[in-house]
mmCIF file of C-alpha atoms in Angstrom:
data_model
loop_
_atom_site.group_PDB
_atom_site.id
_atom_site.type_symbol
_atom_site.label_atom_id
_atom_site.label_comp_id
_atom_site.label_asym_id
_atom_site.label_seq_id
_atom_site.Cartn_x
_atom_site.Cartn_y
_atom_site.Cartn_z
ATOM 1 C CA UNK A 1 9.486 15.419 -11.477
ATOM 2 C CA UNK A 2 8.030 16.917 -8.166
ATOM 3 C CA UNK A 3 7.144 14.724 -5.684
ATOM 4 C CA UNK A 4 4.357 15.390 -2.741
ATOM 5 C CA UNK A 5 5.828 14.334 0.512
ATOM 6 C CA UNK A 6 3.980 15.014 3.432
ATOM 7 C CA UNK A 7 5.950 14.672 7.039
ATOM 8 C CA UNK A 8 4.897 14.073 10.500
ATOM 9 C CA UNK A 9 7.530 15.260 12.318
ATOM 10 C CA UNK A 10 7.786 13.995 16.356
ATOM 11 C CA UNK A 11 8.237 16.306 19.452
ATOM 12 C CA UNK A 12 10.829 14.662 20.435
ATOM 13 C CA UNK A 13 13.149 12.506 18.286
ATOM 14 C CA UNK A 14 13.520 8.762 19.975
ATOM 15 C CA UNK A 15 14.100 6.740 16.920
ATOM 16 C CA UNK A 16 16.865 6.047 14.820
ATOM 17 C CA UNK A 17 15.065 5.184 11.729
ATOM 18 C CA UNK A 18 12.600 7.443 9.590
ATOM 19 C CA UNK A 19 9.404 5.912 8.515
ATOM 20 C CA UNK A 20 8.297 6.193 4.709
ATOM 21 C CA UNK A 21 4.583 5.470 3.952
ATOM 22 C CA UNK A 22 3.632 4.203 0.342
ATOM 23 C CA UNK A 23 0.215 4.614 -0.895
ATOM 24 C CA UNK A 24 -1.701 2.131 -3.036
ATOM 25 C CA UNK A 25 -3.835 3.096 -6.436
ATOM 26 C CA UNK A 26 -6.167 5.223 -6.855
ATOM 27 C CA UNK A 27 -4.868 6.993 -3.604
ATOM 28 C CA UNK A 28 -1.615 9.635 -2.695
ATOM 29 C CA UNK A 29 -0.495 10.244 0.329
ATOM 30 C CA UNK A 30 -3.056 11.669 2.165
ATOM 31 C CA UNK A 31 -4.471 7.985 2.998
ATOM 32 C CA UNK A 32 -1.348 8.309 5.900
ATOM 33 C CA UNK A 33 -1.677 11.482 6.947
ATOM 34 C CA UNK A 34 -5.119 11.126 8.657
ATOM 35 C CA UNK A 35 -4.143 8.397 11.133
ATOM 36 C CA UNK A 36 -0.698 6.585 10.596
ATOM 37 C CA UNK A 37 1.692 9.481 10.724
ATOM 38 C CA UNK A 38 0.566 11.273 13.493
ATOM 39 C CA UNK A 39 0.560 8.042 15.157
ATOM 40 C CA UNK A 40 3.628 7.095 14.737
ATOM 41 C CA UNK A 41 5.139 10.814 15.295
ATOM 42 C CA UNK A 42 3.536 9.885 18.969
ATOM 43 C CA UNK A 43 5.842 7.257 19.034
ATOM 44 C CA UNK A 44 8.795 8.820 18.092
ATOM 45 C CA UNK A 45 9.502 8.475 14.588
ATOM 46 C CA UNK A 46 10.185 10.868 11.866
ATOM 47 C CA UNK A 47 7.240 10.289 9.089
ATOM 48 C CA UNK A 48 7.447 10.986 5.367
ATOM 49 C CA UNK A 49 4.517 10.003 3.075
ATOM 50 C CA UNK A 50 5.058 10.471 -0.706
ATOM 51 C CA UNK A 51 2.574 10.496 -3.414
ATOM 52 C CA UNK A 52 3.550 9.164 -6.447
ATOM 53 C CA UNK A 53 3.775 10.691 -9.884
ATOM 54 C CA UNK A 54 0.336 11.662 -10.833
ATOM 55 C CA UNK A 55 -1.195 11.033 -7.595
ATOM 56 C CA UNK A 56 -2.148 14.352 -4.514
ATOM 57 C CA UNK A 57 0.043 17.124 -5.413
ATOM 58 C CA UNK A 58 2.859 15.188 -7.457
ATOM 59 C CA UNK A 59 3.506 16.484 -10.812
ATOM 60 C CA UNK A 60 2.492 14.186 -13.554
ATOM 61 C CA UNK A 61 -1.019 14.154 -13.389
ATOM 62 C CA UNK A 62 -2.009 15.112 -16.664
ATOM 63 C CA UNK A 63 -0.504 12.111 -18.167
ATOM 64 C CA UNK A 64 -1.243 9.930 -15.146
ATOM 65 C CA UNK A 65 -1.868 6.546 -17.756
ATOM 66 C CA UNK A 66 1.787 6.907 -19.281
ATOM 67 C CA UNK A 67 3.706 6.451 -15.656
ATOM 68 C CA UNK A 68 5.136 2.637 -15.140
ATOM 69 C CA UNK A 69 5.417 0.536 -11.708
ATOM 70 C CA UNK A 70 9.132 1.290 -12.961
ATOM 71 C CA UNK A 71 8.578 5.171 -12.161
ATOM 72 C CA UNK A 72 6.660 4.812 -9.036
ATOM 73 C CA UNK A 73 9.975 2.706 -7.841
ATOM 74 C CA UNK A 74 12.067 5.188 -9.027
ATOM 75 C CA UNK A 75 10.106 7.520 -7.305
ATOM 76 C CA UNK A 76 10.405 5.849 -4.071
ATOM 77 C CA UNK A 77 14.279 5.355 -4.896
ATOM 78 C CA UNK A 78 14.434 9.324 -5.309
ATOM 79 C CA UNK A 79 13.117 10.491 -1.732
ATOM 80 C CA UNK A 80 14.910 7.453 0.391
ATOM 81 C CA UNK A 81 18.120 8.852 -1.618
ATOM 82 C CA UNK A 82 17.105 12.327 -0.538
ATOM 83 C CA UNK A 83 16.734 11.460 3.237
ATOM 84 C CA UNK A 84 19.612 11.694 5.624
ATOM 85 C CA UNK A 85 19.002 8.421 6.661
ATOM 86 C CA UNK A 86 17.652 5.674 5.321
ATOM 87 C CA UNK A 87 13.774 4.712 6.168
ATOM 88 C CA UNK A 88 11.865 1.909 6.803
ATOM 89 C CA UNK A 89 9.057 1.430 4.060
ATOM 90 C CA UNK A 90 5.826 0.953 4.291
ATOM 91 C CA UNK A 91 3.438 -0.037 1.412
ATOM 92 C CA UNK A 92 0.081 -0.489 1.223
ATOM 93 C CA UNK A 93 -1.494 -2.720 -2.291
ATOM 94 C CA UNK A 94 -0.187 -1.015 -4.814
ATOM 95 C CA UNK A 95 2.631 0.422 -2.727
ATOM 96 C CA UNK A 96 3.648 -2.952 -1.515
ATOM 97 C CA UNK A 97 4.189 -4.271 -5.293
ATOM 98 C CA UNK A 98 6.320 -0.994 -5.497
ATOM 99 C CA UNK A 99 8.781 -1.832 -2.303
ATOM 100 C CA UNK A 100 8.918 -5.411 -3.319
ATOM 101 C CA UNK A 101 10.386 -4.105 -6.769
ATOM 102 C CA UNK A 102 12.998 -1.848 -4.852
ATOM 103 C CA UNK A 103 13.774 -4.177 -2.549
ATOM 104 C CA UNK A 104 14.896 -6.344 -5.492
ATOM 105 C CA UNK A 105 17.845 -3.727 -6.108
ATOM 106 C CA UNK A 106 18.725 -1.837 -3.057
ATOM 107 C CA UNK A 107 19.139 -1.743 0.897
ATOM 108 C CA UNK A 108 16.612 -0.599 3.520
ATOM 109 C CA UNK A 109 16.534 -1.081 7.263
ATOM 110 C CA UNK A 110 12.909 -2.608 6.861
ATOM 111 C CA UNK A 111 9.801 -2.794 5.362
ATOM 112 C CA UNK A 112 6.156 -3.424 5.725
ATOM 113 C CA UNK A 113 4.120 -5.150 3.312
ATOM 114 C CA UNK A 114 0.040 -3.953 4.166
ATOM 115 C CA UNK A 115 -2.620 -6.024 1.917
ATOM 116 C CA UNK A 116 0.066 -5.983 -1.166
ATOM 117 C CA UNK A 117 -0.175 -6.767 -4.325
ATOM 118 C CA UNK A 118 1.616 -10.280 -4.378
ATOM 119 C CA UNK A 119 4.550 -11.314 -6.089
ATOM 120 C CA UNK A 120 2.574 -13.337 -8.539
ATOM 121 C CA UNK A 121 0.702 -10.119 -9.718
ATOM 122 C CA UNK A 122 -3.168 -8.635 -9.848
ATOM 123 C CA UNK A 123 -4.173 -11.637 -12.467
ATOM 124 C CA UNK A 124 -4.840 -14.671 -10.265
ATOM 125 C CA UNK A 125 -6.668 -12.140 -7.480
ATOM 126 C CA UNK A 126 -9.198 -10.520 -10.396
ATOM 127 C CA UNK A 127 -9.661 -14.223 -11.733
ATOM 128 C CA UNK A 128 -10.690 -15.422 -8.253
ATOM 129 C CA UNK A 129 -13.015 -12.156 -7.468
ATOM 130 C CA UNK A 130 -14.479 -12.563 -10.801
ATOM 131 C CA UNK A 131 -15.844 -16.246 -9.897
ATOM 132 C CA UNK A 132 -16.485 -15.283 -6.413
ATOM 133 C CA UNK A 133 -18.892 -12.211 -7.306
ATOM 134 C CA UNK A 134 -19.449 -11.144 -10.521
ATOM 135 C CA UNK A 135 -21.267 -7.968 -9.388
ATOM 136 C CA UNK A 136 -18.465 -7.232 -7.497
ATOM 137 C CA UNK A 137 -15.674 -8.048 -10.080
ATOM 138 C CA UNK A 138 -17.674 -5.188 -12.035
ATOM 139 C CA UNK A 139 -17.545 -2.791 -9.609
ATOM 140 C CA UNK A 140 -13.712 -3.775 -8.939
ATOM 141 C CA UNK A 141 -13.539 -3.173 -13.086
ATOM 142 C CA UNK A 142 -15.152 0.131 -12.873
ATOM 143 C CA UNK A 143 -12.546 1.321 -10.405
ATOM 144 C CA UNK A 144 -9.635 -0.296 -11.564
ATOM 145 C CA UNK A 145 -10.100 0.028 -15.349
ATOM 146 C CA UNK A 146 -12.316 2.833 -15.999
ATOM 147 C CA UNK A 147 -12.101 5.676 -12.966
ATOM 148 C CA UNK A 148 -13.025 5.643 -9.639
ATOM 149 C CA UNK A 149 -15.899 8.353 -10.286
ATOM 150 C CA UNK A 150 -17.679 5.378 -12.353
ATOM 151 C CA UNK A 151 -18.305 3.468 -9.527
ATOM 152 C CA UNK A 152 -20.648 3.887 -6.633
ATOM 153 C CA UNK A 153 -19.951 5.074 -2.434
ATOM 154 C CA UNK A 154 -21.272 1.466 -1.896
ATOM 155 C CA UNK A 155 -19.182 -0.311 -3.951
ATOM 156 C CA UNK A 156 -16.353 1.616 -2.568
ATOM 157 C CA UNK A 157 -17.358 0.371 0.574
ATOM 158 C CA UNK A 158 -17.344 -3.717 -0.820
ATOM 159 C CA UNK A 159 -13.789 -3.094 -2.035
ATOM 160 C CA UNK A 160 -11.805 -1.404 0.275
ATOM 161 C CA UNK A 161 -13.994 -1.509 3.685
ATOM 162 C CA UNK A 162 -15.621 -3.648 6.368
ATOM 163 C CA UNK A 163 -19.160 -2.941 7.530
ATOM 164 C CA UNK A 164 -18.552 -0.874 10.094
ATOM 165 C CA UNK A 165 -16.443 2.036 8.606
ATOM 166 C CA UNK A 166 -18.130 4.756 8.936
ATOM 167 C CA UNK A 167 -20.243 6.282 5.945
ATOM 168 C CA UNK A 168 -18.663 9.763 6.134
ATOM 169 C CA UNK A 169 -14.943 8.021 6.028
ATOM 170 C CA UNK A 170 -16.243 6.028 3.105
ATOM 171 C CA UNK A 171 -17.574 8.957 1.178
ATOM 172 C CA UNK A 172 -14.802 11.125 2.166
ATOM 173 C CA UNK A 173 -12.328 8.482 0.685
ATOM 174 C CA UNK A 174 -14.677 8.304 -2.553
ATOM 175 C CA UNK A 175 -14.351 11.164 -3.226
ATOM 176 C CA UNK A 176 -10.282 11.525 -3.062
ATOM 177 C CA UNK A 177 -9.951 8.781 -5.445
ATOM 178 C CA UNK A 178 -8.113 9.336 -8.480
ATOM 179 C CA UNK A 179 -7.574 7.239 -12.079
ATOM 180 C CA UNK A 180 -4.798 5.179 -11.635
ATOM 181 C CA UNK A 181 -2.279 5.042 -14.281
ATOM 182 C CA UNK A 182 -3.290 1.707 -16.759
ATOM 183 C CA UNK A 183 0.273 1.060 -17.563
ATOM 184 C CA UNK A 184 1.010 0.755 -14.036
ATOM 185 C CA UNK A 185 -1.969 -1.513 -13.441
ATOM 186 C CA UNK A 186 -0.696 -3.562 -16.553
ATOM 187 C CA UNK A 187 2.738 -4.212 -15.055
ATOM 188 C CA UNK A 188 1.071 -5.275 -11.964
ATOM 189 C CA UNK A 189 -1.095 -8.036 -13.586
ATOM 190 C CA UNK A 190 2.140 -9.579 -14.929
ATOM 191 C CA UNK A 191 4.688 -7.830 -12.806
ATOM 192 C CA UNK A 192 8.144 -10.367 -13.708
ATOM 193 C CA UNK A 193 8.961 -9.928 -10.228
ATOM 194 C CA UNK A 194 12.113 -12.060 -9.371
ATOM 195 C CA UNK A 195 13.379 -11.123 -6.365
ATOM 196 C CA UNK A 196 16.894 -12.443 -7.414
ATOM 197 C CA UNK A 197 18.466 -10.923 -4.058
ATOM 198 C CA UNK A 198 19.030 -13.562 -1.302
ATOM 199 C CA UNK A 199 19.087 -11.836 1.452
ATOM 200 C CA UNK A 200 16.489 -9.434 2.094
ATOM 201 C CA UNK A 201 15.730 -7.068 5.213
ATOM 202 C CA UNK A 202 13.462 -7.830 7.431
ATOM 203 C CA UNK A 203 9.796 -7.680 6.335
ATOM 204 C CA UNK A 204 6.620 -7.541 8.280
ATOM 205 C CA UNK A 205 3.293 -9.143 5.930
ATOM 206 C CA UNK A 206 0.284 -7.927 7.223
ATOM 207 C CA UNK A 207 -3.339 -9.003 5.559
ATOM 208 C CA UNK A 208 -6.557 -8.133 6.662
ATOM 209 C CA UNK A 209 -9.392 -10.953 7.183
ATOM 210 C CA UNK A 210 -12.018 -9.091 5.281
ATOM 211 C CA UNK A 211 -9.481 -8.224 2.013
ATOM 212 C CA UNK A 212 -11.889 -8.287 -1.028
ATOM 213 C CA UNK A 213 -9.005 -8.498 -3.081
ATOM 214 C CA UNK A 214 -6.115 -10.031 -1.870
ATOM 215 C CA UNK A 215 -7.445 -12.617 0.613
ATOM 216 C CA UNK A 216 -5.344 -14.395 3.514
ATOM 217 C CA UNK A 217 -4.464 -17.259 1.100
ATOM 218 C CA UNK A 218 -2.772 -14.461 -1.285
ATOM 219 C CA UNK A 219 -1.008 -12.741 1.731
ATOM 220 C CA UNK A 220 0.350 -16.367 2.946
ATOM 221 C CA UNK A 221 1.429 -16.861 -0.582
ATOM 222 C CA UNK A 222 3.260 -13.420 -0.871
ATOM 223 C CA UNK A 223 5.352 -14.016 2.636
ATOM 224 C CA UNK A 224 5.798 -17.568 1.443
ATOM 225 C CA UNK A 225 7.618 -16.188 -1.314
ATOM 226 C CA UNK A 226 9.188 -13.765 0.270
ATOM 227 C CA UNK A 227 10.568 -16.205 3.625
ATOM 228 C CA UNK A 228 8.421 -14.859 6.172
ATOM 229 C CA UNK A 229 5.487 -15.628 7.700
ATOM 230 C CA UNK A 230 2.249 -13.907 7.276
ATOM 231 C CA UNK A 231 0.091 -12.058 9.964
ATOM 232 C CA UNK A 232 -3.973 -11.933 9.269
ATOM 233 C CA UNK A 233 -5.602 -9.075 11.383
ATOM 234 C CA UNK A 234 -8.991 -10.024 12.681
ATOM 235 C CA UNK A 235 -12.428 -8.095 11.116
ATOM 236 C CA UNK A 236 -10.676 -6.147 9.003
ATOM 237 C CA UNK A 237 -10.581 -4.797 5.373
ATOM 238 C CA UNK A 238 -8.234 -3.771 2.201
ATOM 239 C CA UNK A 239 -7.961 0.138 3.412
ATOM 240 C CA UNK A 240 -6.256 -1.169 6.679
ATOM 241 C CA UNK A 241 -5.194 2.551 7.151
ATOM 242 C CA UNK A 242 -8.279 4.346 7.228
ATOM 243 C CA UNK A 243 -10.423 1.168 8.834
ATOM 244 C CA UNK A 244 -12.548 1.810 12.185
ATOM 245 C CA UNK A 245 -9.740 -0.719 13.665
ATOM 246 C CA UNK A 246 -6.774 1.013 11.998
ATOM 247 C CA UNK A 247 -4.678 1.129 15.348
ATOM 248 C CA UNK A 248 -5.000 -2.820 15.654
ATOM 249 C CA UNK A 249 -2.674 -2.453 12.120
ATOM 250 C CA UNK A 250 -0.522 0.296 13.515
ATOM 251 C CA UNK A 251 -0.134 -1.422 16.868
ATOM 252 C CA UNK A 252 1.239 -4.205 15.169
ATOM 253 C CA UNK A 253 3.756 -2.686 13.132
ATOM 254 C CA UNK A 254 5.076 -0.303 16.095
ATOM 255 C CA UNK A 255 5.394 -3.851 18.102
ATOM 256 C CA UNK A 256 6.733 -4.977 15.399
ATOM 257 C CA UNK A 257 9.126 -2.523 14.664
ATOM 258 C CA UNK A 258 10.711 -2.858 18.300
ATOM 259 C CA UNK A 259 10.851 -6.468 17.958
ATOM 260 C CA UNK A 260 13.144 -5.989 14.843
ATOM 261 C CA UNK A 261 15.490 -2.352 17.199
ATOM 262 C CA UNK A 262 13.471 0.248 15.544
#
């Protein structure tokens, strides 16, 4: 199975540990490359984004609903065991469930948890957004069930942005989406996830106020769980990557990072 992996390589090498960026559904790994990994190449590190089976350029598309949360782990698995040294992760929704599943069975430096899917899965979050807003929950359906393409730039906007993004980045990003595989989404809304492991690397959890999805209370849950402490950043929404205040996020996890000797 080929695997996209896009790199952001710095001018000149100051850090000791690579970064590898983890996209959520619907996405691939071109959410990164627009401001995270040139970003962070600033700063030194050596950045790796991979898309997942069926997502970007990744082989696999054509059966995209047949690939499990287990693949997409063993997909992450395959490029950290491909890389000289080993990274520090970073996963965004989808692509946080995914680290905390390999981080139930093997070592990293680090990782970084952004607006993840928690522990407890997708079923108590869709429960919650269905009470909240029902018109909502049906947009949230169209995109998570159906395809992206069924829903509208507007509801787009509801789910994964604040207010002020930008209606070019939110149409842009529409139109990028991609069906997400409904096995994987299945495993998520009952992922089993034990975390049998006591001791764990150390983990930044980062929510955003304005998450749709997975609110602060669900981000506070997830570090609960995980023996950490959650961080909420101010005014902001699910795509924390591609938000008008997406170096607030960044900011923190480079701080963060050096607080931890990467």
């Amino acid at each position: 199975m080929k695997l996209e992996v896009l790199r952001a390589a710095p001018a000149q090498p100051g850090r000791g540990a690579p970064l590898l960026f983890v996209h959520g559904a619907f996405s691939a790994a071109w959410c990164w490359a627009e401001h995270f990994l040139p970003y962070f190449a600033d700063r030194g590190y050596d950045c790796y984004a991979v898309s997942l089976r069926g997502h970007g350029a990744s082989e696999g598309g054509d059966r995209i609903h047949t690939h499990s949360l287990r693949d997409y782990v063993d997909d992450v698995a395959r490029v950290v065991e491909s890389m000289p040294v080993k990274p520090v992760l970073v996963g965004h929704s989808m692509g946080g469930m995914v680290i905390q599943h390999y981080l139930d069975h093997a070592d990293v430096p680090a990782a970084v948890l952004m607006a993840s899917v928690p522990p407890s899965g997708l079923f108590g979050p869709s429960v919650d957004l269905a009470w909240r807003d029902p018109s909502f929950f049906g947009q949230m359906g169209l995109i998570q069930y159906a395809n992206p393409g069924f829903a509208t730039v507007e509801g787009l906007r509801r789910v994964l942005f604040s207010r002020r993004a930008d209606d070019a980045v939110v149409a842009k990003t529409f139109a990028r989406m991609q069906p997400e595989s409904q096995r994987a989404i299945c495993d998520m809304t009952w992922p089993r996830l034990r975390l049998r492991r006591r001791r764990l690397p150390p983990l930044l959890v980062l929510g955003a106020e304005h998450d749709a999805f997975f609110r602060p209370h669900s981000v506070h849950a997830t570090a609960g769980h995980l023996g950490v402490e959650a961080e909420i950043i101010p005014g902001m929404a699910h795509a924390m990557m591609l938000e008008p205040d997406w170096q607030r996020a960044a900011d923190r996890i480079h701080r963060w990072l050096a607080e931890v000797g990467f």
